[in-house]
Coordinates of C-alpha atoms and ligand atoms in Angstrom, one line a residue:
X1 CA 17.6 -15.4 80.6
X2 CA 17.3 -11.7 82.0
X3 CA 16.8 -9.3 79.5
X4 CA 17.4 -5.5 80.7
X5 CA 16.6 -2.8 78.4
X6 CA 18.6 0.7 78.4
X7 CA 19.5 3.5 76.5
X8 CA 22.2 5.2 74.8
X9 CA 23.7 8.1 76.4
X10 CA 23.5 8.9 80.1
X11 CA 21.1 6.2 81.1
X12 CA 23.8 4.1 80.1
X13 CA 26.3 5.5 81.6
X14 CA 24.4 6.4 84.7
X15 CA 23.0 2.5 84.6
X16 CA 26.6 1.1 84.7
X17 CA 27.9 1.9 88.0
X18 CA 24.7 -0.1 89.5
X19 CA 24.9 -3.0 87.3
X20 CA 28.4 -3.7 88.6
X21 CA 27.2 -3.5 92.3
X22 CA 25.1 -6.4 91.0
X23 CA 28.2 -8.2 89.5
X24 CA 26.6 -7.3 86.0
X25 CA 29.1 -6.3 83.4
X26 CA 28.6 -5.0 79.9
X27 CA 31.3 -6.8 77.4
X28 CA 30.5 -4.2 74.7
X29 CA 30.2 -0.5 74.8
X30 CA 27.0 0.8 72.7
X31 CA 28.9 4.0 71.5
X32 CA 31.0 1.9 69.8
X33 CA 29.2 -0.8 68.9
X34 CA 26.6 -1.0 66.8
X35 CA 25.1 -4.1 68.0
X36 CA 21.6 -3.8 69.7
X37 CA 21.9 -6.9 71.9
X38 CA 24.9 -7.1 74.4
X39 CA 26.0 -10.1 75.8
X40 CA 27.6 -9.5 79.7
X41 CA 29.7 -11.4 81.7
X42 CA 26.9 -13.2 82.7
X43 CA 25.7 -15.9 80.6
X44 CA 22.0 -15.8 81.8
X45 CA 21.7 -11.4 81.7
X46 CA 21.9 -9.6 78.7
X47 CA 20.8 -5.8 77.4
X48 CA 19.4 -4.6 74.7
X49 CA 19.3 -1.2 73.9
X50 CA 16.7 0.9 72.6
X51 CA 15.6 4.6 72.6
X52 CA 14.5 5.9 75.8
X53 CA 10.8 6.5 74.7
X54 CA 11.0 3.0 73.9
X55 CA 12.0 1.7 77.0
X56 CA 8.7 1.1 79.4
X57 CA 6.9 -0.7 75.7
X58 CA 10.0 -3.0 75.8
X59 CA 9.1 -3.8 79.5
X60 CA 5.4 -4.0 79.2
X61 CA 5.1 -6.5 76.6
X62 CA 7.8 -8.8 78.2
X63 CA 10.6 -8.4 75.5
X64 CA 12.5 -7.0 78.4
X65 CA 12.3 -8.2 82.2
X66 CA 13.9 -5.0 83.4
X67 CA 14.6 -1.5 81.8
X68 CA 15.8 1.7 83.3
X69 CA 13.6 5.0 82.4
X70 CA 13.1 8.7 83.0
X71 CA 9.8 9.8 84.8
X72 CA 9.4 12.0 81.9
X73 CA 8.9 8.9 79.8
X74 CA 7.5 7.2 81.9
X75 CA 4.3 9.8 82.9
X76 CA 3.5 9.9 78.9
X77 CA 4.0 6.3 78.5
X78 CA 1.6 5.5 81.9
X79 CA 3.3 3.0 83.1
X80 CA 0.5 0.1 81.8
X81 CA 2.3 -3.3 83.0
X82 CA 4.8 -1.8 84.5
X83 CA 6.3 -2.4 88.2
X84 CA 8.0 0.4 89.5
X85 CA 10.0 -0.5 92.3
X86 CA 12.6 1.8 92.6
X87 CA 14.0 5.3 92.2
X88 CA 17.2 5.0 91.0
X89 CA 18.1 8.9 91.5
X90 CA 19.8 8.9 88.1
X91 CA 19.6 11.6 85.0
X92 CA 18.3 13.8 87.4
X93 CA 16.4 17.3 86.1
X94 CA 13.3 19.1 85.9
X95 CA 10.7 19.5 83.4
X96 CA 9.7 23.3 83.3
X97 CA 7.8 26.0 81.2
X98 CA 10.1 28.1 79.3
X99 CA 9.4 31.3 77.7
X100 CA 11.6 33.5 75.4
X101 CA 13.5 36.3 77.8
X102 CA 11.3 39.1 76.9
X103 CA 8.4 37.1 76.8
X104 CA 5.5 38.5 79.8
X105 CA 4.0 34.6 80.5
X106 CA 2.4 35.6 83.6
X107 CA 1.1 39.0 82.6
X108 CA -0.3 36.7 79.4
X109 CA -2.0 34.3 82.2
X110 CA -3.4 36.9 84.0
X111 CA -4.7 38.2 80.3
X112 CA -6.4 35.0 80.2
X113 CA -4.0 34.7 76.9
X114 CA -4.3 31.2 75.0
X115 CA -1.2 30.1 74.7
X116 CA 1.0 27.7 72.1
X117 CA 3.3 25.5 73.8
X118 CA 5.5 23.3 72.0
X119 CA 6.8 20.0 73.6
X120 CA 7.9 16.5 73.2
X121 CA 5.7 16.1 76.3
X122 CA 2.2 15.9 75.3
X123 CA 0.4 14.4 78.2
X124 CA 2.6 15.8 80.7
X125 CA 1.8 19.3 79.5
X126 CA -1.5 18.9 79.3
X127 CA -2.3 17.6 83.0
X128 CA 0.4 20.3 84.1
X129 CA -2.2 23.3 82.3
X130 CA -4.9 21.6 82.9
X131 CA -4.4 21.7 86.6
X132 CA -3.5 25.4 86.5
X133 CA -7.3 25.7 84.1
X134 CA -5.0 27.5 81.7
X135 CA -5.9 26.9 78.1
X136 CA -3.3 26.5 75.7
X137 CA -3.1 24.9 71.8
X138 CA -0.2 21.7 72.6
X139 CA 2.1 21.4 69.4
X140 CA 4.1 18.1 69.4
X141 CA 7.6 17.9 68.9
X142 CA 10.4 15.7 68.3
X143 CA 13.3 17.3 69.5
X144 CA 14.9 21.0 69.6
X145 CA 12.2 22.6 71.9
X146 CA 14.0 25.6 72.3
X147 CA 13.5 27.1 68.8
X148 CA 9.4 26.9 68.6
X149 CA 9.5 30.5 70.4
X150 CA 12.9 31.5 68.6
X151 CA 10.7 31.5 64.9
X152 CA 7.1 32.0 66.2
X153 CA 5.9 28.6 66.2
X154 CA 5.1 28.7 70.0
X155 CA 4.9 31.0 72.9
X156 CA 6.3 28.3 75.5
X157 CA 7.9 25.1 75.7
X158 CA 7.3 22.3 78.2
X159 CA 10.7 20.4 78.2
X160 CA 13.5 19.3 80.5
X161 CA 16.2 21.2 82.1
X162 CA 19.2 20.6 84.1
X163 CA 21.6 23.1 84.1
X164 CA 20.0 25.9 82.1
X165 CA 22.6 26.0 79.8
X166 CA 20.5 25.5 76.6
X167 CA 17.8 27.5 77.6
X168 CA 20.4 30.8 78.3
X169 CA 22.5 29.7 74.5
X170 CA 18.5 30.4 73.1
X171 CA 17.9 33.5 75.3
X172 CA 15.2 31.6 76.7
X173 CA 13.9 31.7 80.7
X174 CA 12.5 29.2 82.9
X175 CA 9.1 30.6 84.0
X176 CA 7.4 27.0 86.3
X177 CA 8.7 23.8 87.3
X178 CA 6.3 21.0 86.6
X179 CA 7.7 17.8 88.4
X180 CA 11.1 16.6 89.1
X181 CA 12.3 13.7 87.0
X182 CA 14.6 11.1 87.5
X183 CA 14.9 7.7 86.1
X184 CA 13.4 4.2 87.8
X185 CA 14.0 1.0 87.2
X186 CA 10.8 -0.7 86.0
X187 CA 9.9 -4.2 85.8
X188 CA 7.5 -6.6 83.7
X189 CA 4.6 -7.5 85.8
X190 CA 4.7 -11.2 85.2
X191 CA 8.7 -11.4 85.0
X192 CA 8.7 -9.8 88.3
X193 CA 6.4 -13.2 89.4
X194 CA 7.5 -15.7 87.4
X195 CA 11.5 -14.6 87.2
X196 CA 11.5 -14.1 90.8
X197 CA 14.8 -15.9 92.2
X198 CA 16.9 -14.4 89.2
X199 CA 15.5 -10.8 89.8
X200 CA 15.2 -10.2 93.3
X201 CA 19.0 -9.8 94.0
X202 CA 19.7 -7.7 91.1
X203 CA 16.8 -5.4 92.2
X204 CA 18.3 -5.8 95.6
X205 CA 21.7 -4.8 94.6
X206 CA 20.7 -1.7 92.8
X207 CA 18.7 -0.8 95.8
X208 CA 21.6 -0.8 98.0
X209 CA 24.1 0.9 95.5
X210 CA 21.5 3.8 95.3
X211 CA 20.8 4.0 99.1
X212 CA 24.8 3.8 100.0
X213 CA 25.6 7.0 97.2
X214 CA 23.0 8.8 98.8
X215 CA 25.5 9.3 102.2
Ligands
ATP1 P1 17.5 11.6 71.9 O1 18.3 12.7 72.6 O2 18.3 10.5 71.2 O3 16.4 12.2 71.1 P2 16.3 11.3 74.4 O4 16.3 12.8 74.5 O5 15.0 10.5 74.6 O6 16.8 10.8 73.0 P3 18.3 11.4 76.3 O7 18.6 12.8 76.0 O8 19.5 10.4 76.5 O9 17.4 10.7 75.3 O10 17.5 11.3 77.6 C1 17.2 10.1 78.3 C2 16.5 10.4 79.6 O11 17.5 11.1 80.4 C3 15.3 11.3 79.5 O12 14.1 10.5 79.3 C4 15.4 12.0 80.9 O13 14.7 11.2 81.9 C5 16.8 12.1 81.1 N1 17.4 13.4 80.7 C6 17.1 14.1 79.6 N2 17.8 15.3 79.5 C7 18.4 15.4 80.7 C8 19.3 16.4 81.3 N3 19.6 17.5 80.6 N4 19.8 16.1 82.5 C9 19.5 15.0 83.1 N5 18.7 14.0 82.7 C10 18.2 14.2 81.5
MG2 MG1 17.9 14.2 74.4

């Protein structure tokens, strides 16, 4: 049995085009179902879905052969366990530093100003400063980034952004880009061994799928 972890949401949705150039298909759609383990066409593949943050702990301890997750995830996680074979050039964005519109960040940098960042991104953010040998007080958040600076509970935020849209509905401003982020497929170190004959084409197959959308 092949067990491939994913999550809800565009992962999935971004996943599913690949699985079926590997002949995988889904016989149950997670938005409507509220089952957690999904049987496919296949008798020997299944998925299990999980939230994204989730996904690499799934991998590394073996409850899932294969799982599909963001480099954003993936950097805080640090990949312990984890083989990381392949981009898949999915859920593509970039994780940036956001200020509020009338906010000075690099007048405050150049103040030697100690900032308060808010993100969901500890570790990330605090290589990213860190590197730069700014100094800044990291508050962790769960979700809905963009309204630390909005009520005073941050002067940045360290989260991702694709189109801009959110930032722009916050009156908010991207100020750096820090890396970016796509999703991988990771595998389980020993599944990757010991699973090999069962794995190999379906790694294979996604490999292709990506390489022939890139033209
Ligand atoms: P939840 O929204 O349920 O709290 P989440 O934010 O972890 O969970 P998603 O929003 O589905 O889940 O994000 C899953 C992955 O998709 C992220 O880890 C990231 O790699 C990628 N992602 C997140 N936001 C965007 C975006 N705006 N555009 C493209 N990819 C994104
Ligand atoms: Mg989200």
């Amino acid at each position: 049995m092949i067990t491939i972890a994913l999550s809800k949401g565009r992962i999935f949705e971004e996943t599913t085009p690949l699985l079926k150039a590997a002949g995988i298909y889904p016989l149950e759609d997670p938005e409507s179902s509220r089952k957690l383990i999904l049987s496919t066409n296949r008798e020997d593949v299944r998925l299990i879905i999980v939230r994204a943050t989730d996904v690499p702990t799934y991998v590394q301890y073996g409850a899932a052969d294969l799982g599909v997750a963001g480099k954003d995830v993936l950097n805080e996680h640090g990949g312990a366990g984890l083989y990381q074979p392949l981009d898949l050039k999915i859920a593509n964005c970039k994780m940036m530093v956001a200020v509020r519109e009338d906010f000075d960040y690099f007048g405050s940098i150049r103040r030697g100003a100690r900032l308060k960042v808010v993100t969901k991104y500890v570790k990330t953010a605090r290589e990213h400063f860190a590197e730069k040998g700014m100094h800044v007080d990291l508050i962790k958040l769960y979700g809905s980034m963009e309204l630390g600076p909005l009520v005073g509970l941050a002067d940045a935020i360290v989260d991702l952004v694709s189109t801009g849209g959110t930032l722009r509905a916050n009156n908010l401003k991207a100020v750096e880009e820090i890396m970016n982020i796509s999703s991988r497929l990771v595998v389980n170190q020993a599944s990757h061994k010991l699973k090999r004959i069962l794995l190999s084409p379906i790694i294979e197959s996604f490999s292709n799928a990506v390489e022939k959308k890139q033209d």
